[in-house]
Coordinates of C-alpha atoms in Angstrom, one line a residue:
X13 CA -139.2 -46.2 33.9
X14 CA -137.8 -49.5 35.1
X15 CA -136.2 -50.4 38.4
X16 CA -132.7 -49.4 37.5
X17 CA -133.8 -46.1 36.2
X18 CA -135.8 -45.4 39.3
X19 CA -132.6 -45.7 41.3
X20 CA -130.4 -43.9 38.8
X21 CA -132.8 -41.0 38.4
X22 CA -133.2 -40.7 42.1
X23 CA -129.4 -40.5 42.6
X24 CA -129.0 -38.0 39.8
X25 CA -131.8 -35.8 41.2
X26 CA -130.3 -35.9 44.7
X27 CA -126.8 -35.0 43.6
X28 CA -127.2 -32.8 40.5
X29 CA -130.8 -31.6 40.7
X30 CA -133.8 -32.4 38.4
X31 CA -132.1 -31.0 35.3
X32 CA -129.7 -34.1 35.2
X33 CA -132.5 -36.6 35.4
X34 CA -133.4 -37.1 31.7
X35 CA -129.9 -38.4 31.0
X36 CA -130.5 -41.3 33.2
X37 CA -133.4 -42.4 31.0
X38 CA -131.0 -43.3 28.2
X39 CA -130.8 -47.1 27.5
X40 CA -127.7 -48.8 28.9
X41 CA -125.0 -49.2 26.3
X42 CA -124.1 -52.8 25.6
X43 CA -120.8 -53.8 27.1
X44 CA -117.8 -53.9 24.7
X45 CA -116.8 -57.4 23.5
X46 CA -113.6 -57.1 25.6
X47 CA -115.7 -57.0 28.7
X48 CA -117.4 -60.3 28.9
X49 CA -120.2 -60.4 31.5
X50 CA -120.0 -62.9 34.4
X51 CA -121.8 -66.2 33.6
X52 CA -123.9 -65.9 36.8
X53 CA -125.3 -62.4 36.0
X54 CA -128.8 -61.8 34.7
X55 CA -129.1 -59.6 31.7
X56 CA -126.9 -58.7 28.7
X57 CA -126.8 -54.9 29.1
X58 CA -124.0 -53.0 30.8
X59 CA -124.4 -53.7 34.6
X60 CA -122.5 -50.6 35.7
X61 CA -125.6 -48.9 37.1
X62 CA -127.9 -51.8 38.0
X63 CA -126.0 -55.1 38.2
X64 CA -126.8 -55.9 41.9
X65 CA -130.3 -54.4 41.6
X66 CA -131.4 -56.4 38.7
X67 CA -129.8 -59.6 40.0
X68 CA -131.5 -59.2 43.3
X69 CA -134.9 -58.6 41.7
X70 CA -134.4 -61.6 39.4
X71 CA -133.5 -63.9 42.3
X72 CA -136.4 -62.7 44.5
X73 CA -138.9 -63.0 41.7
X74 CA -137.8 -66.6 40.9
X75 CA -138.0 -67.5 44.6
X76 CA -141.5 -66.0 44.7
X77 CA -142.5 -68.0 41.7
X78 CA -141.3 -71.2 43.3
X79 CA -138.1 -71.5 41.3
X80 CA -134.7 -72.2 42.8
X81 CA -132.1 -69.9 41.2
X82 CA -128.8 -71.3 39.9
X83 CA -126.1 -71.5 42.5
X84 CA -123.8 -69.4 40.4
X85 CA -126.4 -66.6 40.2
X86 CA -126.6 -66.5 44.0
X87 CA -122.8 -66.7 44.3
X88 CA -122.4 -63.8 41.9
X89 CA -124.6 -61.6 44.1
X90 CA -123.0 -62.5 47.4
X91 CA -119.6 -61.9 45.8
X92 CA -120.5 -58.3 45.1
X93 CA -120.7 -57.5 48.8
X94 CA -118.1 -55.2 50.3
X95 CA -116.4 -56.1 53.6
X96 CA -118.4 -53.4 55.2
X97 CA -121.6 -55.2 54.3
X98 CA -122.8 -52.7 51.8
X99 CA -123.3 -53.3 48.1
X100 CA -122.5 -51.0 45.2
X101 CA -124.5 -51.0 42.0
X102 CA -121.8 -53.1 40.3
X103 CA -118.2 -54.1 40.9
X104 CA -116.4 -55.4 37.8
X105 CA -113.6 -56.8 39.8
X106 CA -115.2 -58.3 42.9
X107 CA -111.9 -59.7 44.0
X108 CA -110.6 -56.2 44.6
X109 CA -111.4 -54.9 48.1
X110 CA -113.8 -52.0 48.3
X111 CA -112.4 -48.6 49.1
X112 CA -113.5 -45.0 49.7
X113 CA -114.2 -44.7 45.9
X114 CA -116.6 -47.7 45.9
X115 CA -120.1 -46.1 45.7
X116 CA -122.0 -48.4 48.0
X117 CA -125.7 -47.5 48.2
X118 CA -128.8 -48.2 50.3
X119 CA -131.0 -49.3 47.4
X120 CA -128.6 -52.0 46.0
X121 CA -127.9 -53.2 49.5
X122 CA -131.6 -53.4 50.5
X123 CA -132.6 -55.2 47.3
X124 CA -129.8 -57.8 47.9
X125 CA -130.9 -58.3 51.5
X126 CA -134.5 -59.0 50.4
X127 CA -133.4 -61.5 47.8
X128 CA -130.8 -63.3 50.0
X129 CA -133.1 -63.4 53.0
X130 CA -135.7 -65.1 50.9
X131 CA -133.2 -67.6 49.6
X132 CA -131.4 -68.1 52.9
X133 CA -133.4 -70.7 54.7
X134 CA -131.0 -72.8 56.7
X135 CA -128.0 -71.5 54.7
X136 CA -125.8 -70.0 57.4
X137 CA -123.5 -68.3 54.9
X138 CA -126.3 -66.4 53.3
X139 CA -127.6 -65.5 56.8
X140 CA -124.2 -64.0 57.6
X141 CA -124.2 -62.0 54.4
X142 CA -127.7 -60.6 55.2
X143 CA -126.6 -59.8 58.8
X144 CA -123.6 -57.8 57.6
X145 CA -125.7 -55.9 55.1
X146 CA -128.3 -55.1 57.8
X147 CA -125.6 -53.9 60.1
X148 CA -124.3 -51.6 57.3
X149 CA -127.8 -50.2 56.6
X150 CA -128.1 -49.4 60.3
X151 CA -124.8 -47.7 60.3
X152 CA -125.8 -45.3 57.6
X153 CA -129.2 -44.4 58.9
X154 CA -129.9 -40.7 58.9
X155 CA -130.6 -38.8 62.0
X156 CA -134.2 -38.4 61.0
X157 CA -134.6 -42.1 60.9
X158 CA -134.6 -42.6 57.2
X159 CA -132.1 -43.3 54.4
X160 CA -130.8 -41.6 51.4
X161 CA -129.6 -43.3 48.2
X162 CA -125.9 -43.0 49.2
X163 CA -124.6 -42.5 52.8
X164 CA -124.8 -38.8 53.6
X165 CA -127.6 -37.9 51.2
X166 CA -130.9 -36.6 52.5
X167 CA -133.6 -39.0 53.3
X168 CA -136.0 -40.0 50.5
X169 CA -139.1 -42.1 50.3
X170 CA -137.7 -44.6 47.7
X171 CA -134.6 -45.4 49.7
X172 CA -136.3 -45.5 53.1
X173 CA -139.1 -47.7 51.7
X174 CA -136.9 -50.4 50.2
X175 CA -134.7 -50.4 53.4
X176 CA -137.8 -51.0 55.5
X177 CA -138.6 -53.9 53.3
X178 CA -135.0 -55.3 53.8
X179 CA -135.3 -54.9 57.6
X180 CA -138.6 -56.8 57.6
X181 CA -137.2 -59.5 55.3
X182 CA -134.2 -59.9 57.7
X183 CA -136.5 -60.3 60.7
X184 CA -136.0 -56.8 62.1
X185 CA -138.7 -54.5 63.5
X186 CA -138.3 -51.2 61.6
X187 CA -139.8 -49.3 64.5
X188 CA -136.9 -50.5 66.7
X189 CA -134.2 -49.6 64.3
X190 CA -133.4 -46.1 65.4
X191 CA -130.9 -43.4 64.6
X192 CA -128.6 -41.6 67.0
X193 CA -131.5 -39.2 67.6
X194 CA -133.9 -42.0 68.4
X195 CA -135.8 -41.8 65.2
X196 CA -137.1 -44.6 63.0
X197 CA -138.2 -44.9 59.4
X198 CA -141.8 -44.5 60.7
X199 CA -140.7 -41.0 61.9
X200 CA -139.0 -40.1 58.7
X201 CA -141.6 -41.2 56.2
X202 CA -144.5 -38.9 57.3
X203 CA -142.1 -36.0 56.9
X204 CA -141.9 -36.9 53.2
X205 CA -145.7 -37.0 52.8
X206 CA -147.4 -34.0 51.3
X207 CA -150.6 -32.4 52.4
X208 CA -154.0 -33.2 51.1
X209 CA -154.3 -30.0 49.0
X210 CA -151.9 -29.4 46.2
X211 CA -149.9 -32.5 47.0
X212 CA -152.9 -34.8 47.1
X213 CA -151.5 -36.8 49.9
X214 CA -148.6 -38.1 47.8
X215 CA -145.1 -38.8 49.0
X216 CA -142.8 -36.3 47.5
X217 CA -139.4 -36.2 45.8
X218 CA -137.3 -33.2 47.0
X219 CA -135.6 -30.9 44.6
X220 CA -131.9 -30.8 45.2
X221 CA -131.7 -27.0 45.3
X222 CA -135.0 -25.8 46.8
X223 CA -135.6 -28.9 48.9
X224 CA -139.2 -28.5 48.1
X225 CA -141.3 -31.7 47.7
X226 CA -143.1 -32.5 44.5
X227 CA -145.7 -35.3 44.2
X228 CA -144.1 -38.4 42.8
X229 CA -145.9 -41.7 42.1
X230 CA -142.9 -43.9 42.4
X231 CA -141.9 -42.2 45.7
X232 CA -145.5 -42.7 46.8
X233 CA -145.5 -46.4 46.0
X234 CA -142.3 -46.9 47.9
X235 CA -143.5 -44.7 50.8
X236 CA -146.7 -46.6 51.1
X237 CA -144.9 -50.0 51.2
X238 CA -142.4 -48.7 53.7
X239 CA -145.0 -47.1 55.9
X240 CA -147.0 -50.3 56.0
X241 CA -143.8 -52.3 56.8
X242 CA -143.9 -54.3 53.6
X243 CA -141.2 -55.5 51.3
X244 CA -141.2 -56.3 47.5
X245 CA -143.1 -59.6 48.0
X246 CA -146.7 -58.7 48.8
X247 CA -149.4 -61.3 49.4
X248 CA -152.6 -60.7 47.5
X249 CA -155.2 -58.8 49.5
X250 CA -157.9 -61.1 50.8
X251 CA -160.5 -58.4 50.7
X252 CA -160.8 -54.9 49.3
X253 CA -162.3 -51.6 50.3
X254 CA -163.8 -50.0 47.1
X255 CA -163.8 -46.6 48.6
X256 CA -160.6 -44.5 48.6
X257 CA -159.1 -43.8 52.0
X258 CA -159.8 -40.3 53.4
X259 CA -156.8 -37.9 53.3
X260 CA -155.8 -36.3 56.6
X261 CA -152.8 -34.8 58.2
X262 CA -149.9 -37.3 57.8
X263 CA -148.8 -37.2 61.4
X264 CA -148.2 -41.0 61.5
X265 CA -146.8 -43.5 59.1
X266 CA -150.1 -45.3 58.8
X267 CA -151.9 -42.1 57.9
X268 CA -149.2 -41.2 55.4
X269 CA -149.7 -44.7 53.8
X270 CA -153.4 -44.1 53.7
X271 CA -153.0 -40.7 52.0
X272 CA -150.5 -42.2 49.5
X273 CA -152.9 -45.0 48.7
X274 CA -155.6 -42.4 48.0
X275 CA -153.3 -40.5 45.7
X276 CA -152.3 -43.6 43.7
X277 CA -156.0 -44.5 43.3
X278 CA -156.8 -41.1 41.9
X279 CA -153.9 -41.0 39.5
X280 CA -154.4 -44.6 38.3
X281 CA -158.1 -43.8 37.9
X282 CA -157.4 -40.9 35.6
X283 CA -155.1 -42.9 33.4
X284 CA -157.0 -46.1 32.7
X285 CA -155.2 -48.0 35.5
X286 CA -151.6 -47.1 34.7
X287 CA -149.1 -44.3 35.6
X288 CA -147.5 -41.8 33.3
X289 CA -143.9 -40.7 33.4
X290 CA -143.5 -37.0 34.0
X291 CA -139.8 -36.2 34.2
X292 CA -138.5 -32.8 33.1
X293 CA -137.2 -32.9 29.5
X294 CA -138.9 -36.2 28.7
X295 CA -142.1 -36.8 26.8
X296 CA -144.9 -38.2 28.9
X297 CA -145.6 -41.8 28.3
X298 CA -147.0 -44.8 30.1
X299 CA -144.7 -45.7 33.0
X300 CA -144.8 -49.5 33.3
X301 CA -142.2 -49.9 36.0
X302 CA -143.8 -47.5 38.3
X303 CA -147.2 -49.0 37.6
X304 CA -145.9 -52.3 38.7
X305 CA -144.6 -50.7 41.9
X306 CA -148.0 -49.2 42.4
X307 CA -149.6 -52.6 42.2
X308 CA -147.5 -53.8 45.1
X309 CA -148.4 -50.7 47.2
X310 CA -152.1 -51.1 46.5
X311 CA -152.1 -54.8 47.3
X312 CA -150.3 -54.1 50.6
X313 CA -152.9 -51.4 51.4
X314 CA -155.8 -53.9 50.7
X315 CA -156.9 -52.3 47.5
X316 CA -157.3 -55.6 45.6
X317 CA -159.6 -54.4 42.8
X318 CA -157.4 -51.6 41.6
X319 CA -154.2 -53.7 42.1
X320 CA -155.8 -56.3 39.8
X321 CA -157.0 -53.8 37.3
X322 CA -153.5 -52.2 37.0
X323 CA -151.9 -55.7 36.8
X324 CA -154.2 -56.6 34.0
X325 CA -153.3 -53.5 32.1
X326 CA -149.6 -54.5 32.5
X327 CA -150.4 -57.9 31.2
X328 CA -151.8 -56.4 28.1
X329 CA -149.2 -53.8 27.5
X330 CA -145.9 -54.9 29.0
X331 CA -144.4 -57.4 26.5
X332 CA -142.3 -54.9 24.5
X333 CA -141.2 -53.0 27.5
X334 CA -140.1 -56.1 29.4
X335 CA -138.2 -57.4 26.4
X336 CA -136.3 -54.1 25.9
X337 CA -135.7 -53.6 29.6
X338 CA -134.5 -57.0 30.6
X339 CA -134.5 -59.1 33.9
X340 CA -135.5 -56.3 36.3
X341 CA -138.6 -55.6 34.3
X342 CA -139.6 -59.3 34.1
X343 CA -139.0 -59.5 37.9
X344 CA -141.2 -56.5 38.6
X345 CA -144.0 -58.0 36.5
X346 CA -143.7 -61.3 38.4
X347 CA -143.9 -59.5 41.7
X348 CA -146.9 -57.5 40.5
X349 CA -148.7 -60.5 39.3
X350 CA -148.1 -62.2 42.6
X351 CA -149.5 -59.2 44.5
X352 CA -152.5 -59.1 42.3
X353 CA -153.3 -62.8 42.6
X354 CA -152.5 -63.5 39.0
X355 CA -150.5 -66.3 37.4
X356 CA -147.0 -65.1 36.3
X357 CA -146.8 -68.1 34.0
X358 CA -149.8 -66.9 32.1
X359 CA -149.6 -63.1 32.3
X360 CA -151.4 -61.9 29.2
X361 CA -150.4 -65.1 27.5
X362 CA -146.8 -64.8 28.5
X363 CA -144.8 -67.0 30.8
X364 CA -142.9 -64.4 32.8
X365 CA -141.1 -67.0 34.8
X366 CA -139.7 -68.7 31.7
X367 CA -138.8 -65.3 30.1
X368 CA -137.0 -64.2 33.2
X369 CA -135.1 -67.5 33.4
X370 CA -133.9 -67.0 29.8
X371 CA -132.1 -63.9 31.0
X372 CA -129.6 -65.7 33.1
X373 CA -128.1 -69.1 34.1
X374 CA -130.6 -72.0 34.1
X375 CA -132.4 -72.3 37.4
X376 CA -132.2 -75.5 39.4
X377 CA -134.9 -78.0 38.9
X378 CA -136.5 -80.8 41.0
X379 CA -134.5 -83.3 38.9
X380 CA -131.3 -81.5 39.7
X381 CA -132.0 -81.9 43.4
X382 CA -133.1 -85.5 43.1
X383 CA -130.0 -86.3 41.0
X384 CA -127.8 -84.8 43.6
X385 CA -129.6 -86.8 46.3
X386 CA -129.3 -90.0 44.1
X387 CA -125.6 -89.3 43.6
X388 CA -125.0 -88.9 47.3
X389 CA -127.0 -92.1 47.9
X390 CA -124.9 -94.0 45.4
X391 CA -121.8 -92.7 47.0
X392 CA -123.0 -94.0 50.3
X393 CA -123.9 -97.3 48.8
X394 CA -120.5 -97.6 47.1
X395 CA -118.8 -96.7 50.4
X396 CA -120.8 -99.5 52.0
X397 CA -120.0 -102.0 49.3
X398 CA -116.3 -101.0 49.5
X399 CA -116.3 -101.6 53.3
X400 CA -118.0 -104.9 53.1
X401 CA -115.8 -106.0 50.2
X402 CA -112.7 -105.1 52.3
X403 CA -114.2 -107.0 55.2
X404 CA -115.0 -110.0 53.0
X405 CA -111.6 -110.0 51.5
X406 CA -110.1 -109.8 54.9
X407 CA -112.2 -112.7 56.1
X408 CA -111.1 -114.8 53.1
X409 CA -107.5 -113.8 53.6
X410 CA -107.9 -114.7 57.3
X411 CA -109.3 -118.1 56.5
X412 CA -106.5 -118.7 54.0
X413 CA -103.9 -117.6 56.5
X414 CA -105.6 -120.0 59.0
X415 CA -105.3 -122.9 56.6
X416 CA -101.6 -122.1 56.0
X417 CA -100.9 -121.7 59.7
X418 CA -102.6 -125.0 60.4
X419 CA -100.7 -126.8 57.6
X420 CA -97.4 -125.5 58.8
X421 CA -98.2 -126.7 62.3
X422 CA -99.0 -130.1 61.0
X423 CA -95.8 -130.2 59.1
X424 CA -93.9 -129.3 62.2
X425 CA -95.6 -132.1 64.1
X426 CA -94.7 -134.7 61.6

């Protein structure tokens, strides 16, 4: 399951119940020839369900790999923002104002915030975009301190986790971002953590009808990241603890993260370092997208050995999946490679950075920047030459006028 499917399935489960989830696994239909995709957008598949998400991941992964994305790619993403500050999955006509029918969501918005905050630097316009989105996220925070996929939906670990990452990226302290009831994400996340018995310490995904939590690896990876106050860009762990954390009552966010880490270690250990998909109505198969998410969570939790082992499994088995899934998949792999301390330009023999770059507009290069600087310098030089040329001509003209004036005076004196 890739990034888009994680979000789409989550929304389907939340709204329609688990029976609707398998439909979200179907591959995106290619857009009809009459609907040409924007030149700044990454990927060639229909962006209806994941345009902002995959764009955000692509830009964030490029930045993490030291690549400066094309200006038009960044402009496309910022152009998707609604006046409220929220982002929908995709707006075909970004020039049309958002209205009550525009399905803005926390996941698209939080992903965009993480990407634009990373790219912002001294760019004040990007800073304003980020600020508006953070304000919107705060405005739709649930009373329990967490977030649902869409405003009004119950809190879930996936949405809360990625929003925490957005808050941190924007310079906010998630513990200080509180709901009307005085609750923060660190109050909400432990409520989504299961006990150490049947749940194994995992973060759960709630059934829409019964509201009961079921252990879910993707929710666990997101819950661990959120509980640790980490975003999608995770620095490689400097040291590792080979022993699995002990599971205990998840009465704090840190303990919930510890329990979730233990759960991921157990599941990955049982499956040769990768996760398996287990959605109702779908055949179990290796789940590469969620395995990449697990790498981030384990690296954030200091489990360097398992993070590296799972990343190496991805390096050996992800080529076909990434090619079929597109930019979000390449971006996930780049972020996983970074978290595991591996080279994304030599990931199982593949250059993920180059492959991601081929999915969208050409990134900026050092020569582009230097050419722009040279151009500006030449403009300045030309301005200088023009000024001195004018001054010189003026001096010559002045001398000539002086000679004429002197001659005329001499004639008058004769």
